């Protein structure tokens, strides 16, 4: 299973999904109307490292995080 | 040397501690940047969420870059609520020579604003409202859209 | 807001006093630059001469420039001897937004180095030796040659 | 009379001279072997304002200063 977390202002509980890459995660989240806007402006980290390809392979135990727009300081 | 605090920062004490901690390291330049909550849009203050695992990695990458130039970076940030005229952020560069420090503090603070996994909320009328319009999408955002 | 001291600067106290003096001015950014005497060329310390009338004019011109951008500059400098690892110089910019402060502190410190009428001497083997090789001729020098 | 001061590391006592412009001052100082190097790298202020022309007129009571290379900080 892969754990998916939604950080900062995204008001959504973590998911436990049986997926093997980020394409599958995209398909699942695109069906969630609450997530539509967040998908457009959020970055994605796997095991706390930002990733830049949807083909990124996921394995059992991986942790995916969605990071919406930031503003520290 | 990344320090997270609950609530506002004690700026004089942090600036003093950092100065004294490097007093014998033979750095010629010490440049802190202090960020303070401004009164605008009738807010009562700001509030911050931090995702520490990625913040730590981001900070360590910068510390490595600084080290290559013989410099050191320190950073402090608030978690939770920080009220008007209180401070939520300090970044500081120490380096042997001034040019490195002046350039580093600018690059570091700008990348911090664009990349550090920290989310800001306005405190207004008892509500905590995400400051989307002042926030920046991290590079590579939209991957799943 | 130009402060001259005999001997080294009490950096923590100055940074604290300046921070507190502007705590309610609604500035979002406070960037001090602290210059500290480094150990190099086997010096025991540095010593400074200052010509105050021209320094005051130079500083007031910068204060006017800062004011146009809604910012404020403060500066402290030592007169006389400052030993190794002690500090002789602090410049600080306060401004509503960070970009103005980051750009101003850089421009101010560079012009300070090139123009402020302060002369530096190495303290070495009990002698006070003018640091000509590290000094910069003021713009327009050579007028009488 | 015009007072001429030598600032910072220039080890020279002030002068009181009867001159009407900086050209006359240049002529006098160029005859002083101790001043040769300093003239090349020093700036000139009249009444504490830097000047950029040797034709600058001087009047009784003016104060001229020579400023050698600086290094604050």
PDB file of C-alpha atoms in Angstrom, chain C residues 24-144:
ATOM      1  CA  UNK C  24       5.888  49.354  15.980  1.00  0.00           C
ATOM      2  CA  UNK C  25       6.845  51.063  12.706  1.00  0.00           C
ATOM      3  CA  UNK C  26       5.213  48.312  10.620  1.00  0.00           C
ATOM      4  CA  UNK C  27       8.366  47.327   8.745  1.00  0.00           C
ATOM      5  CA  UNK C  28       8.261  43.746   7.462  1.00  0.00           C
ATOM      6  CA  UNK C  29      11.992  43.333   6.907  1.00  0.00           C
ATOM      7  CA  UNK C  30      15.025  44.200   9.069  1.00  0.00           C
ATOM      8  CA  UNK C  31      18.440  43.336   7.616  1.00  0.00           C
ATOM      9  CA  UNK C  32      21.552  44.166   9.602  1.00  0.00           C
ATOM     10  CA  UNK C  33      25.033  43.687   8.167  1.00  0.00           C
ATOM     11  CA  UNK C  34      27.677  43.082  10.843  1.00  0.00           C
ATOM     12  CA  UNK C  35      31.386  43.448  10.028  1.00  0.00           C
ATOM     13  CA  UNK C  36      33.871  41.668  12.283  1.00  0.00           C
ATOM     14  CA  UNK C  37      37.679  41.847  12.349  1.00  0.00           C
ATOM     15  CA  UNK C  38      39.138  38.679  10.822  1.00  0.00           C
ATOM     16  CA  UNK C  39      42.445  37.104  11.650  1.00  0.00           C
ATOM     17  CA  UNK C  40      44.632  37.454   8.561  1.00  0.00           C
ATOM     18  CA  UNK C  41      48.193  38.599   7.813  1.00  0.00           C
ATOM     19  CA  UNK C  42      49.001  38.116  11.514  1.00  0.00           C
ATOM     20  CA  UNK C  43      47.298  41.341  12.553  1.00  0.00           C
ATOM     21  CA  UNK C  44      46.319  41.928  16.180  1.00  0.00           C
ATOM     22  CA  UNK C  45      43.392  44.099  15.165  1.00  0.00           C
ATOM     23  CA  UNK C  46      42.381  47.140  13.133  1.00  0.00           C
ATOM     24  CA  UNK C  47      42.162  50.829  13.888  1.00  0.00           C
ATOM     25  CA  UNK C  48      39.953  53.465  12.274  1.00  0.00           C
ATOM     26  CA  UNK C  49      40.058  57.213  11.637  1.00  0.00           C
ATOM     27  CA  UNK C  50      36.762  58.871  10.714  1.00  0.00           C
ATOM     28  CA  UNK C  51      36.142  62.295   9.214  1.00  0.00           C
ATOM     29  CA  UNK C  52      32.722  63.002  10.608  1.00  0.00           C
ATOM     30  CA  UNK C  53      31.508  66.060   8.657  1.00  0.00           C
ATOM     31  CA  UNK C  54      31.647  64.277   5.287  1.00  0.00           C
ATOM     32  CA  UNK C  55      30.508  60.955   6.754  1.00  0.00           C
ATOM     33  CA  UNK C  56      27.401  62.671   8.115  1.00  0.00           C
ATOM     34  CA  UNK C  57      26.594  64.227   4.723  1.00  0.00           C
ATOM     35  CA  UNK C  58      27.151  60.921   2.921  1.00  0.00           C
ATOM     36  CA  UNK C  59      24.923  59.118   5.409  1.00  0.00           C
ATOM     37  CA  UNK C  60      22.164  61.722   5.214  1.00  0.00           C
ATOM     38  CA  UNK C  61      22.092  61.409   1.417  1.00  0.00           C
ATOM     39  CA  UNK C  62      21.535  57.662   1.795  1.00  0.00           C
ATOM     40  CA  UNK C  63      18.885  58.203   4.440  1.00  0.00           C
ATOM     41  CA  UNK C  64      17.037  60.458   1.954  1.00  0.00           C
ATOM     42  CA  UNK C  65      17.280  57.773  -0.750  1.00  0.00           C
ATOM     43  CA  UNK C  66      15.941  55.174   1.691  1.00  0.00           C
ATOM     44  CA  UNK C  67      13.071  57.432   2.705  1.00  0.00           C
ATOM     45  CA  UNK C  68      11.937  57.697  -0.923  1.00  0.00           C
ATOM     46  CA  UNK C  69      11.420  53.920  -0.866  1.00  0.00           C
ATOM     47  CA  UNK C  70       9.737  53.923   2.536  1.00  0.00           C
ATOM     48  CA  UNK C  71      12.842  52.473   4.192  1.00  0.00           C
ATOM     49  CA  UNK C  72      15.143  53.516   7.044  1.00  0.00           C
ATOM     50  CA  UNK C  73      18.913  52.973   7.419  1.00  0.00           C
ATOM     51  CA  UNK C  74      20.882  52.784  10.649  1.00  0.00           C
ATOM     52  CA  UNK C  75      24.634  52.551  10.936  1.00  0.00           C
ATOM     53  CA  UNK C  76      27.183  52.117  13.713  1.00  0.00           C
ATOM     54  CA  UNK C  77      30.976  52.293  13.338  1.00  0.00           C
ATOM     55  CA  UNK C  78      33.992  52.138  15.588  1.00  0.00           C
ATOM     56  CA  UNK C  79      36.636  54.836  16.073  1.00  0.00           C
ATOM     57  CA  UNK C  80      40.130  53.778  17.140  1.00  0.00           C
ATOM     58  CA  UNK C  81      41.193  50.205  17.885  1.00  0.00           C
ATOM     59  CA  UNK C  82      39.103  47.063  17.362  1.00  0.00           C
ATOM     60  CA  UNK C  83      40.758  43.755  18.118  1.00  0.00           C
ATOM     61  CA  UNK C  84      40.462  40.332  16.401  1.00  0.00           C
ATOM     62  CA  UNK C  85      36.958  38.827  16.363  1.00  0.00           C
ATOM     63  CA  UNK C  86      35.455  42.082  17.616  1.00  0.00           C
ATOM     64  CA  UNK C  87      33.042  44.016  15.393  1.00  0.00           C
ATOM     65  CA  UNK C  88      33.598  47.501  13.985  1.00  0.00           C
ATOM     66  CA  UNK C  89      30.620  48.040  11.679  1.00  0.00           C
ATOM     67  CA  UNK C  90      26.871  47.503  11.592  1.00  0.00           C
ATOM     68  CA  UNK C  91      24.554  48.782   8.867  1.00  0.00           C
ATOM     69  CA  UNK C  92      20.863  47.934   8.869  1.00  0.00           C
ATOM     70  CA  UNK C  93      17.892  48.544   6.603  1.00  0.00           C
ATOM     71  CA  UNK C  94      14.260  48.425   7.688  1.00  0.00           C
ATOM     72  CA  UNK C  95      11.598  48.404   4.978  1.00  0.00           C
ATOM     73  CA  UNK C  96       7.987  47.372   4.507  1.00  0.00           C
ATOM     74  CA  UNK C  97       8.882  44.678   1.938  1.00  0.00           C
ATOM     75  CA  UNK C  98      11.848  42.371   1.607  1.00  0.00           C
ATOM     76  CA  UNK C  99      13.046  43.247  -1.936  1.00  0.00           C
ATOM     77  CA  UNK C 100      13.737  46.882  -1.059  1.00  0.00           C
ATOM     78  CA  UNK C 101      15.649  45.862   2.067  1.00  0.00           C
ATOM     79  CA  UNK C 102      17.703  43.163   0.304  1.00  0.00           C
ATOM     80  CA  UNK C 103      18.693  45.506  -2.514  1.00  0.00           C
ATOM     81  CA  UNK C 104      19.331  48.498  -0.265  1.00  0.00           C
ATOM     82  CA  UNK C 105      21.621  46.742   2.184  1.00  0.00           C
ATOM     83  CA  UNK C 106      23.804  45.540  -0.707  1.00  0.00           C
ATOM     84  CA  UNK C 107      24.007  48.944  -2.425  1.00  0.00           C
ATOM     85  CA  UNK C 108      24.532  50.755   0.865  1.00  0.00           C
ATOM     86  CA  UNK C 109      27.351  48.510   2.091  1.00  0.00           C
ATOM     87  CA  UNK C 110      29.143  48.650  -1.278  1.00  0.00           C
ATOM     88  CA  UNK C 111      28.928  52.436  -1.474  1.00  0.00           C
ATOM     89  CA  UNK C 112      30.033  52.647   2.144  1.00  0.00           C
ATOM     90  CA  UNK C 113      33.178  50.685   1.246  1.00  0.00           C
ATOM     91  CA  UNK C 114      33.863  52.906  -1.777  1.00  0.00           C
ATOM     92  CA  UNK C 115      32.959  56.337  -0.416  1.00  0.00           C
ATOM     93  CA  UNK C 116      32.664  56.687   3.356  1.00  0.00           C
ATOM     94  CA  UNK C 117      35.558  58.828   4.724  1.00  0.00           C
ATOM     95  CA  UNK C 118      36.986  56.209   7.055  1.00  0.00           C
ATOM     96  CA  UNK C 119      40.600  55.053   7.063  1.00  0.00           C
ATOM     97  CA  UNK C 120      41.706  51.634   8.195  1.00  0.00           C
ATOM     98  CA  UNK C 121      45.028  50.667   9.793  1.00  0.00           C
ATOM     99  CA  UNK C 122      46.404  47.241  10.638  1.00  0.00           C
ATOM    100  CA  UNK C 123      47.585  46.801  14.217  1.00  0.00           C
ATOM    101  CA  UNK C 124      50.701  44.667  13.933  1.00  0.00           C
ATOM    102  CA  UNK C 125      53.773  44.361  16.145  1.00  0.00           C
ATOM    103  CA  UNK C 126      52.698  47.437  18.097  1.00  0.00           C
ATOM    104  CA  UNK C 127      52.500  49.538  14.911  1.00  0.00           C
ATOM    105  CA  UNK C 128      49.497  51.228  13.231  1.00  0.00           C
ATOM    106  CA  UNK C 129      49.972  50.649   9.472  1.00  0.00           C
ATOM    107  CA  UNK C 130      47.651  52.254   6.909  1.00  0.00           C
ATOM    108  CA  UNK C 131      45.886  49.504   4.879  1.00  0.00           C
ATOM    109  CA  UNK C 132      46.505  51.164   1.512  1.00  0.00           C
ATOM    110  CA  UNK C 133      46.297  47.943  -0.520  1.00  0.00           C
ATOM    111  CA  UNK C 134      42.773  47.230   0.762  1.00  0.00           C
ATOM    112  CA  UNK C 135      41.575  50.828   0.404  1.00  0.00           C
ATOM    113  CA  UNK C 136      39.624  52.418  -2.436  1.00  0.00           C
ATOM    114  CA  UNK C 137      40.291  55.847  -3.933  1.00  0.00           C
ATOM    115  CA  UNK C 138      37.105  57.926  -3.696  1.00  0.00           C
ATOM    116  CA  UNK C 139      35.482  58.688  -7.071  1.00  0.00           C
ATOM    117  CA  UNK C 140      37.121  61.761  -8.570  1.00  0.00           C
ATOM    118  CA  UNK C 141      40.459  61.222  -6.833  1.00  0.00           C
ATOM    119  CA  UNK C 142      43.606  62.613  -8.468  1.00  0.00           C
ATOM    120  CA  UNK C 143      42.061  66.056  -9.067  1.00  0.00           C
ATOM    121  CA  UNK C 144      45.201  67.858  -7.873  1.00  0.00           C
TER     122      UNK C 144
END
